[in-house]
């Protein structure tokens, strides 16, 4: 009796997994055994979402994808199961839910840190170049902190003290947006442990507005 | 001896006779003094009445009667006599009555002494002495003390005053509260009011020095008052009061007086007045702060003015030799320091507050840059000049020592000490290598002083350099022995070689100069010699530091030319050719354009034109031609053709910056390794402190190094607290 029941559910499970796998294979590069950038582009267009949309980044986060531009089968399976989807239409719907999930304070910092790590494409790479950082900032924080991000991006492009940004500086950008009042920057205290780049940014802002 | 008990009345009658006798004596009436027999009888009467068995034990009644005796006398005689007199007379009477009273107490307590021994002790009652004094206090003192105080304050006769005031003290019977409450408080207030009035008029009319003189006199007068008739406990309170009214209340107005206040006194070097100012204000808590606060900016202003003068002078007089004004500045700064240090030690009695003011003032202007040069560099140049052979003035050894001492003192004020070290280290080799006859002792002594000031790390390389030279001399002797024993190896030219240990000396670029053939042989021979002494060492030849003595056979006479090796190489080319172009010389010697320009300039366009240049312009250009100037001559037989040194300033600054980065890294790692977890501000401040001996690190620089250490995984930021850092092993 019991055995029969489990067989049914496991059959159902297997069936669900099959659908996920089949979806995977639609986009995967067969010789690599994983979804490559081309596949992701195709996925995006099917989802009706731009390649550079932040929701794709969120999807990567949900999938815990290790390498930018690639989804492995494991990542795909685990991710889609966590999302509770097994078809394209369900995935499409899940994307908007995903946005809300990411915005939850408990997840947001994790997502934010993930976004940086995702850009570390080379082995042993520790920092990301300024151009990419500006794009990433815009993508990830632009909506929520538009004025700060615009101004910060402007500064990052004109300054030449730093050519790359490391993870410590990255995480402090978020802190900065969350904690420091804008645009007066009144509660910013350079004697605290803020990264030097933000000290310089604040100085630059203050000079601009004086 | 009577066996019967003595009745109270009878006994008391007997005592009364004695008391009356005493009173008469006190009143000055003719009365023979007590005989010892009479005394004994009185004492024994009391003794007996006290030792009788009850109910004849009359101790209590006797005790009471003792007191009554005083009360009766005071009410009947003493008080009336005081009441009828006033002022000074009253005081005089009071003094007399008090003296009398004390005598009375003394005598009567002797008669009644037995009571003290047993009765009083048993019942814990006030002693006879206390009772006696209390009577006077309660009956006399209570009534008259206010009048007395008024009389005292207006009185002049000191001796009388002292006596009267002693009453106040003694009445307190061990405590000072009678004196303090009934007399002193009012006296102080009165005094205060008096001086307040005086002060308000003096401050308007008098200059600061005069006011201070008057204040000093007043304080002295008050001290005299105390010693003459006031109780010594009043001294501090009185001085405080006077100081308060005269000095504290008007401190600002006094010190800030426009033409005679503290600033003008400093300006006009009024040493005595300033000493007085110090004496007056040093006793007042924080009294010296305003003075120090004027002292410091005064020095800073003078120092900054000197700096400004130097700047202006250099920009105005383009003709004066470069660096002269800066050297004058250093000299003047030293003089300024001496002057104000003298003030601190003499006028201001070496008080720490003034030492601090001096230090801070000097730190401000000593760290200003003058004509683009940091003061660290100027100081290093100054040192260099003094130590050079002869120097700019011929100074005696003691003067040199003293001046070096002062220079090292100034160094304490400069925050970029490591910059000074680098510049000094750059100049030192030149002195060591080219000015052999300069005094070694001085070199060693300044190094010792620098070591004391800044630590061994600072001077270890420089000491190494000096040691190298000593070794080099030995080495040279050995080389000469070697040549004597291998005469075939002799290159035909006298060669002196100084071997330098790489780590100590600044790094020198060494070009592969194409040496003239004669010199090549020298180098080979020395190399051979050196290999006999030590294997596994590589010699790199720094031709840029060498010197050559060449005989120039000019038409008029032979002149010995002292030139650098490079210059010699150029000149020797003309042994083979009469005329050479710039590019030919360049090809022969394999030097850079910069170096060659400098060389040729020194030989053809400077003071001594050993080579003649075509075209005969003031500067060298790539198309020029050069010839041996056979017509050259000079009145001396031996001349030195100087080669201006390259400006190394930029390199020095770069090197120092690089060293600083390493130093900051090392300090940060050291601190974090021992603390494991530390807050940002603390880390920064500890780092600054550790490095303060050498330089003042920029906070931004520290932050940058911290970021670098985070990237290199030495540190990490704490997850919970953004301001905390953790050491990663």
Short mmCIF file of C-alpha atoms in Angstrom, two decimals, chain B residues 308-611:
data_model
loop_
_atom_site.label_atom_id
_atom_site.label_comp_id
_atom_site.label_asym_id
_atom_site.label_seq_id
_atom_site.Cartn_x
_atom_site.Cartn_y
_atom_site.Cartn_z
CA UNK B 308 57.69 84.83 4.52
CA UNK B 309 60.81 86.99 4.43
CA UNK B 310 62.77 84.15 2.99
CA UNK B 311 60.14 83.53 0.37
CA UNK B 312 60.01 87.16 -0.65
CA UNK B 313 63.75 87.55 -0.71
CA UNK B 314 64.20 84.56 -2.93
CA UNK B 315 61.59 85.62 -5.41
CA UNK B 316 62.81 89.21 -5.51
CA UNK B 317 66.52 88.76 -5.78
CA UNK B 318 66.95 86.41 -8.65
CA UNK B 319 70.62 87.16 -8.60
CA UNK B 320 71.44 85.84 -5.18
CA UNK B 321 72.82 82.34 -5.13
CA UNK B 322 70.14 79.70 -4.85
CA UNK B 323 69.70 78.38 -1.38
CA UNK B 324 71.29 81.34 0.34
CA UNK B 325 68.03 82.74 1.63
CA UNK B 326 66.96 79.37 2.86
CA UNK B 327 70.17 78.97 4.80
CA UNK B 328 69.70 82.40 6.29
CA UNK B 329 66.21 81.30 7.29
CA UNK B 330 67.51 78.27 9.12
CA UNK B 331 70.06 80.34 10.91
CA UNK B 332 67.46 82.86 11.92
CA UNK B 333 65.10 80.11 13.02
CA UNK B 334 67.82 78.76 15.28
CA UNK B 335 68.32 82.21 16.72
CA UNK B 336 64.61 82.61 17.26
CA UNK B 337 64.54 79.30 19.04
CA UNK B 338 67.43 80.27 21.28
CA UNK B 339 65.77 83.55 22.13
CA UNK B 340 62.47 82.09 23.14
CA UNK B 341 63.98 79.10 24.86
CA UNK B 342 65.81 81.60 27.03
CA UNK B 343 62.49 83.18 27.84
CA UNK B 344 61.05 79.84 28.80
CA UNK B 345 63.93 78.92 31.05
CA UNK B 346 64.52 82.32 32.59
CA UNK B 347 61.32 84.32 32.70
CA UNK B 348 59.00 81.40 32.84
CA UNK B 349 61.05 79.21 35.13
CA UNK B 350 61.02 76.24 32.78
CA UNK B 351 57.32 75.77 33.26
CA UNK B 352 55.93 72.93 31.14
CA UNK B 353 53.12 75.09 29.86
CA UNK B 354 55.59 77.35 28.15
CA UNK B 355 57.74 74.57 26.86
CA UNK B 356 54.62 73.21 25.28
CA UNK B 357 53.67 76.59 23.83
CA UNK B 358 57.14 76.95 22.32
CA UNK B 359 57.03 73.46 20.88
CA UNK B 360 53.64 73.91 19.32
CA UNK B 361 54.51 77.30 17.89
CA UNK B 362 57.64 75.94 16.26
CA UNK B 363 55.82 72.93 14.94
CA UNK B 364 53.49 75.23 13.09
CA UNK B 365 55.93 77.26 11.12
CA UNK B 366 58.79 74.79 10.92
CA UNK B 367 56.66 72.61 8.75
CA UNK B 368 55.89 75.25 6.18
CA UNK B 369 57.52 74.90 2.81
CA UNK B 370 59.77 77.69 1.64
CA UNK B 371 60.11 78.30 -2.06
CA UNK B 372 58.96 74.81 -2.75
CA UNK B 373 61.50 73.19 -0.46
CA UNK B 374 60.35 71.48 2.64
CA UNK B 375 61.98 72.60 5.84
CA UNK B 376 63.36 69.08 6.27
CA UNK B 377 65.42 69.59 3.15
CA UNK B 378 66.56 73.04 4.18
CA UNK B 379 67.72 71.73 7.48
CA UNK B 380 69.63 68.92 5.82
CA UNK B 381 71.33 71.39 3.48
CA UNK B 382 72.21 73.57 6.41
CA UNK B 383 73.85 70.67 8.21
CA UNK B 384 75.68 69.75 5.11
CA UNK B 385 77.08 73.23 4.72
CA UNK B 386 78.34 73.34 8.23
CA UNK B 387 80.05 70.01 7.97
CA UNK B 388 81.67 70.62 4.62
CA UNK B 389 85.33 71.37 4.68
CA UNK B 390 85.52 74.93 5.85
CA UNK B 391 81.84 75.48 5.36
CA UNK B 392 80.50 78.83 4.29
CA UNK B 393 82.23 80.48 7.20
CA UNK B 394 85.22 79.13 9.00
CA UNK B 395 83.71 77.97 12.23
CA UNK B 396 85.53 76.67 15.23
CA UNK B 397 84.86 73.15 16.41
CA UNK B 398 82.83 74.22 19.41
CA UNK B 399 80.65 76.45 17.36
CA UNK B 400 80.04 73.64 14.92
CA UNK B 401 79.12 71.26 17.74
CA UNK B 402 76.77 73.79 19.25
CA UNK B 403 75.12 74.56 15.97
CA UNK B 404 74.61 70.89 15.24
CA UNK B 405 73.03 70.48 18.67
CA UNK B 406 70.58 73.22 17.81
CA UNK B 407 69.82 71.76 14.43
CA UNK B 408 68.92 68.45 16.00
CA UNK B 409 66.65 70.30 18.42
CA UNK B 410 64.87 71.94 15.54
CA UNK B 411 64.49 68.54 13.97
CA UNK B 412 62.24 67.57 16.84
CA UNK B 413 59.67 70.06 15.59
CA UNK B 414 59.63 68.85 12.05
CA UNK B 415 57.10 66.16 11.36
CA UNK B 416 58.81 64.78 8.24
CA UNK B 417 61.87 63.57 10.03
CA UNK B 418 62.37 60.76 7.58
CA UNK B 419 62.53 63.28 4.77
CA UNK B 420 65.36 65.02 6.57
CA UNK B 421 67.09 61.67 6.95
CA UNK B 422 66.86 60.95 3.26
CA UNK B 423 68.20 64.31 2.20
CA UNK B 424 70.95 64.11 4.72
CA UNK B 425 71.76 60.64 3.56
CA UNK B 426 71.99 61.85 0.01
CA UNK B 427 74.34 64.67 0.86
CA UNK B 428 76.47 62.69 3.21
CA UNK B 429 78.19 60.55 0.58
CA UNK B 430 79.31 63.54 -1.34
CA UNK B 431 80.87 64.97 1.75
CA UNK B 432 82.38 61.70 2.73
CA UNK B 433 83.82 60.98 -0.66
CA UNK B 434 84.98 64.39 -1.73
CA UNK B 435 85.81 66.25 1.44
CA UNK B 436 88.12 63.83 3.08
CA UNK B 437 89.73 66.37 5.30
CA UNK B 438 86.51 67.37 7.01
CA UNK B 439 86.35 66.51 10.65
CA UNK B 440 85.31 62.96 11.40
CA UNK B 441 84.39 63.73 14.96
CA UNK B 442 81.67 66.07 13.88
CA UNK B 443 80.23 63.50 11.59
CA UNK B 444 80.11 60.96 14.35
CA UNK B 445 78.73 63.39 16.87
CA UNK B 446 75.88 64.55 14.73
CA UNK B 447 75.02 60.95 14.05
CA UNK B 448 74.93 60.27 17.76
CA UNK B 449 72.65 63.21 18.30
CA UNK B 450 70.35 62.16 15.50
CA UNK B 451 70.27 58.67 16.90
CA UNK B 452 69.16 59.99 20.28
CA UNK B 453 66.53 62.10 18.70
CA UNK B 454 65.10 59.71 16.15
CA UNK B 455 66.21 56.20 16.92
CA UNK B 456 68.85 53.85 15.62
CA UNK B 457 67.03 52.89 12.49
CA UNK B 458 67.41 56.43 11.30
CA UNK B 459 71.13 56.52 11.52
CA UNK B 460 72.23 52.94 10.98
CA UNK B 461 72.78 53.42 7.28
CA UNK B 462 74.65 56.64 7.78
CA UNK B 463 76.88 55.06 10.33
CA UNK B 464 77.47 52.31 7.86
CA UNK B 465 78.68 54.83 5.35
CA UNK B 466 81.12 56.37 7.74
CA UNK B 467 82.43 52.94 8.66
CA UNK B 468 82.86 52.05 5.03
CA UNK B 469 85.20 54.95 4.61
CA UNK B 470 87.33 53.92 7.50
CA UNK B 471 87.58 50.46 6.03
CA UNK B 472 88.32 51.90 2.64
CA UNK B 473 91.41 53.59 3.94
CA UNK B 474 92.70 50.30 5.25
CA UNK B 475 91.83 48.67 2.04
CA UNK B 476 93.71 51.27 0.07
CA UNK B 477 96.82 50.62 2.11
CA UNK B 478 96.51 46.95 1.32
CA UNK B 479 96.06 47.69 -2.35
CA UNK B 480 99.19 49.73 -2.40
CA UNK B 481 101.10 46.91 -0.76
CA UNK B 482 99.75 44.56 -3.36
CA UNK B 483 101.00 46.82 -6.13
CA UNK B 484 104.41 47.05 -4.60
CA UNK B 485 104.71 43.33 -4.48
CA UNK B 486 103.36 42.88 -8.01
CA UNK B 487 105.07 45.71 -9.81
CA UNK B 488 104.18 44.31 -13.19
CA UNK B 489 100.55 44.73 -12.47
CA UNK B 490 100.87 48.45 -11.89
CA UNK B 491 98.60 50.28 -14.29
CA UNK B 492 100.84 53.30 -14.53
CA UNK B 493 98.29 55.62 -12.94
CA UNK B 494 97.77 56.14 -9.24
CA UNK B 495 94.41 54.76 -8.35
CA UNK B 496 92.50 55.09 -5.12
CA UNK B 497 89.39 52.99 -4.74
CA UNK B 498 86.68 53.24 -2.12
CA UNK B 499 84.52 50.17 -1.83
CA UNK B 500 80.97 50.93 -0.63
CA UNK B 501 78.59 48.46 0.93
CA UNK B 502 75.48 48.54 -1.20
CA UNK B 503 72.80 48.68 1.50
CA UNK B 504 74.11 51.75 3.25
CA UNK B 505 74.68 54.07 0.36
CA UNK B 506 72.00 55.62 -1.79
CA UNK B 507 71.55 53.79 -5.03
CA UNK B 508 73.55 55.34 -7.78
CA UNK B 509 72.96 54.86 -11.42
CA UNK B 510 76.02 53.42 -12.96
CA UNK B 511 76.34 53.81 -16.64
CA UNK B 512 78.50 51.70 -18.76
CA UNK B 513 80.79 54.50 -19.51
CA UNK B 514 83.35 53.73 -22.14
CA UNK B 515 86.43 54.39 -20.17
CA UNK B 516 89.58 55.64 -21.76
CA UNK B 517 92.08 52.82 -22.19
CA UNK B 518 94.32 54.02 -19.39
CA UNK B 519 91.53 53.80 -16.91
CA UNK B 520 90.35 50.44 -18.08
CA UNK B 521 93.67 48.98 -17.06
CA UNK B 522 93.32 50.49 -13.58
CA UNK B 523 89.96 48.92 -13.10
CA UNK B 524 91.27 45.53 -14.16
CA UNK B 525 94.20 45.68 -11.79
CA UNK B 526 92.06 46.60 -8.86
CA UNK B 527 89.64 43.85 -9.67
CA UNK B 528 92.54 41.42 -9.61
CA UNK B 529 93.61 42.71 -6.22
CA UNK B 530 90.12 42.60 -4.80
CA UNK B 531 89.65 39.02 -5.79
CA UNK B 532 92.65 38.03 -3.80
CA UNK B 533 90.96 39.46 -0.77
CA UNK B 534 87.39 38.34 -1.09
CA UNK B 535 85.65 35.98 -3.40
CA UNK B 536 81.93 35.99 -4.08
CA UNK B 537 81.64 39.73 -4.17
CA UNK B 538 80.71 41.67 -7.24
CA UNK B 539 82.12 45.11 -7.82
CA UNK B 540 79.92 47.61 -9.60
CA UNK B 541 81.84 50.70 -10.60
CA UNK B 542 80.17 54.03 -9.98
CA UNK B 543 82.10 56.35 -12.23
CA UNK B 544 79.82 59.23 -11.47
CA UNK B 545 81.40 59.58 -8.05
CA UNK B 546 85.02 59.37 -9.09
CA UNK B 547 87.59 62.14 -9.26
CA UNK B 548 90.53 62.51 -11.58
CA UNK B 549 93.61 64.62 -11.50
CA UNK B 550 94.69 65.45 -15.04
CA UNK B 551 97.57 67.53 -16.17
CA UNK B 552 96.52 69.87 -18.94
CA UNK B 553 99.43 70.97 -21.08
CA UNK B 554 98.25 74.40 -22.01
CA UNK B 555 100.32 76.88 -23.95
CA UNK B 556 101.18 79.08 -21.04
CA UNK B 557 101.70 76.48 -18.40
CA UNK B 558 100.73 73.08 -17.21
CA UNK B 559 97.75 73.18 -14.96
CA UNK B 560 96.50 70.30 -12.89
CA UNK B 561 92.78 69.88 -13.32
CA UNK B 562 90.69 68.17 -10.69
CA UNK B 563 87.66 66.81 -12.48
CA UNK B 564 85.14 64.05 -12.17
CA UNK B 565 85.80 60.76 -13.93
CA UNK B 566 83.22 61.57 -16.56
CA UNK B 567 84.79 64.91 -17.26
CA UNK B 568 88.17 63.24 -17.46
CA UNK B 569 86.83 60.75 -19.95
CA UNK B 570 85.66 63.63 -22.14
CA UNK B 571 88.94 65.47 -21.90
CA UNK B 572 91.05 62.44 -22.64
CA UNK B 573 89.24 62.02 -25.93
CA UNK B 574 90.99 65.15 -27.04
CA UNK B 575 94.33 63.42 -26.72
CA UNK B 576 93.42 61.49 -29.83
CA UNK B 577 91.46 64.12 -31.77
CA UNK B 578 91.71 67.89 -31.94
CA UNK B 579 88.10 68.56 -32.65
CA UNK B 580 85.04 66.54 -31.86
CA UNK B 581 81.37 67.04 -32.40
CA UNK B 582 78.74 66.53 -29.79
CA UNK B 583 77.51 63.37 -31.42
CA UNK B 584 81.01 61.97 -31.74
CA UNK B 585 81.67 62.48 -28.08
CA UNK B 586 78.36 60.91 -27.34
CA UNK B 587 79.18 57.88 -29.44
CA UNK B 588 82.57 57.46 -27.80
CA UNK B 589 81.38 57.68 -24.29
CA UNK B 590 77.91 56.17 -24.40
CA UNK B 591 76.27 58.64 -22.04
CA UNK B 592 72.74 60.03 -21.91
CA UNK B 593 71.99 63.45 -23.37
CA UNK B 594 71.24 64.91 -19.96
CA UNK B 595 74.56 63.82 -18.53
CA UNK B 596 76.54 64.88 -21.54
CA UNK B 597 74.98 68.32 -21.62
CA UNK B 598 75.92 68.87 -18.04
CA UNK B 599 79.46 67.63 -18.61
CA UNK B 600 80.18 69.67 -21.66
CA UNK B 601 78.64 72.72 -20.06
CA UNK B 602 80.95 72.44 -17.11
CA UNK B 603 83.99 72.20 -19.38
CA UNK B 604 83.16 74.81 -21.96
CA UNK B 605 80.56 77.30 -20.75
CA UNK B 606 81.25 77.64 -17.05
CA UNK B 607 83.96 79.37 -15.12
CA UNK B 608 86.87 77.48 -16.68
CA UNK B 609 86.76 77.07 -20.41
CA UNK B 610 88.97 74.05 -20.85
CA UNK B 611 87.30 73.29 -24.12
#
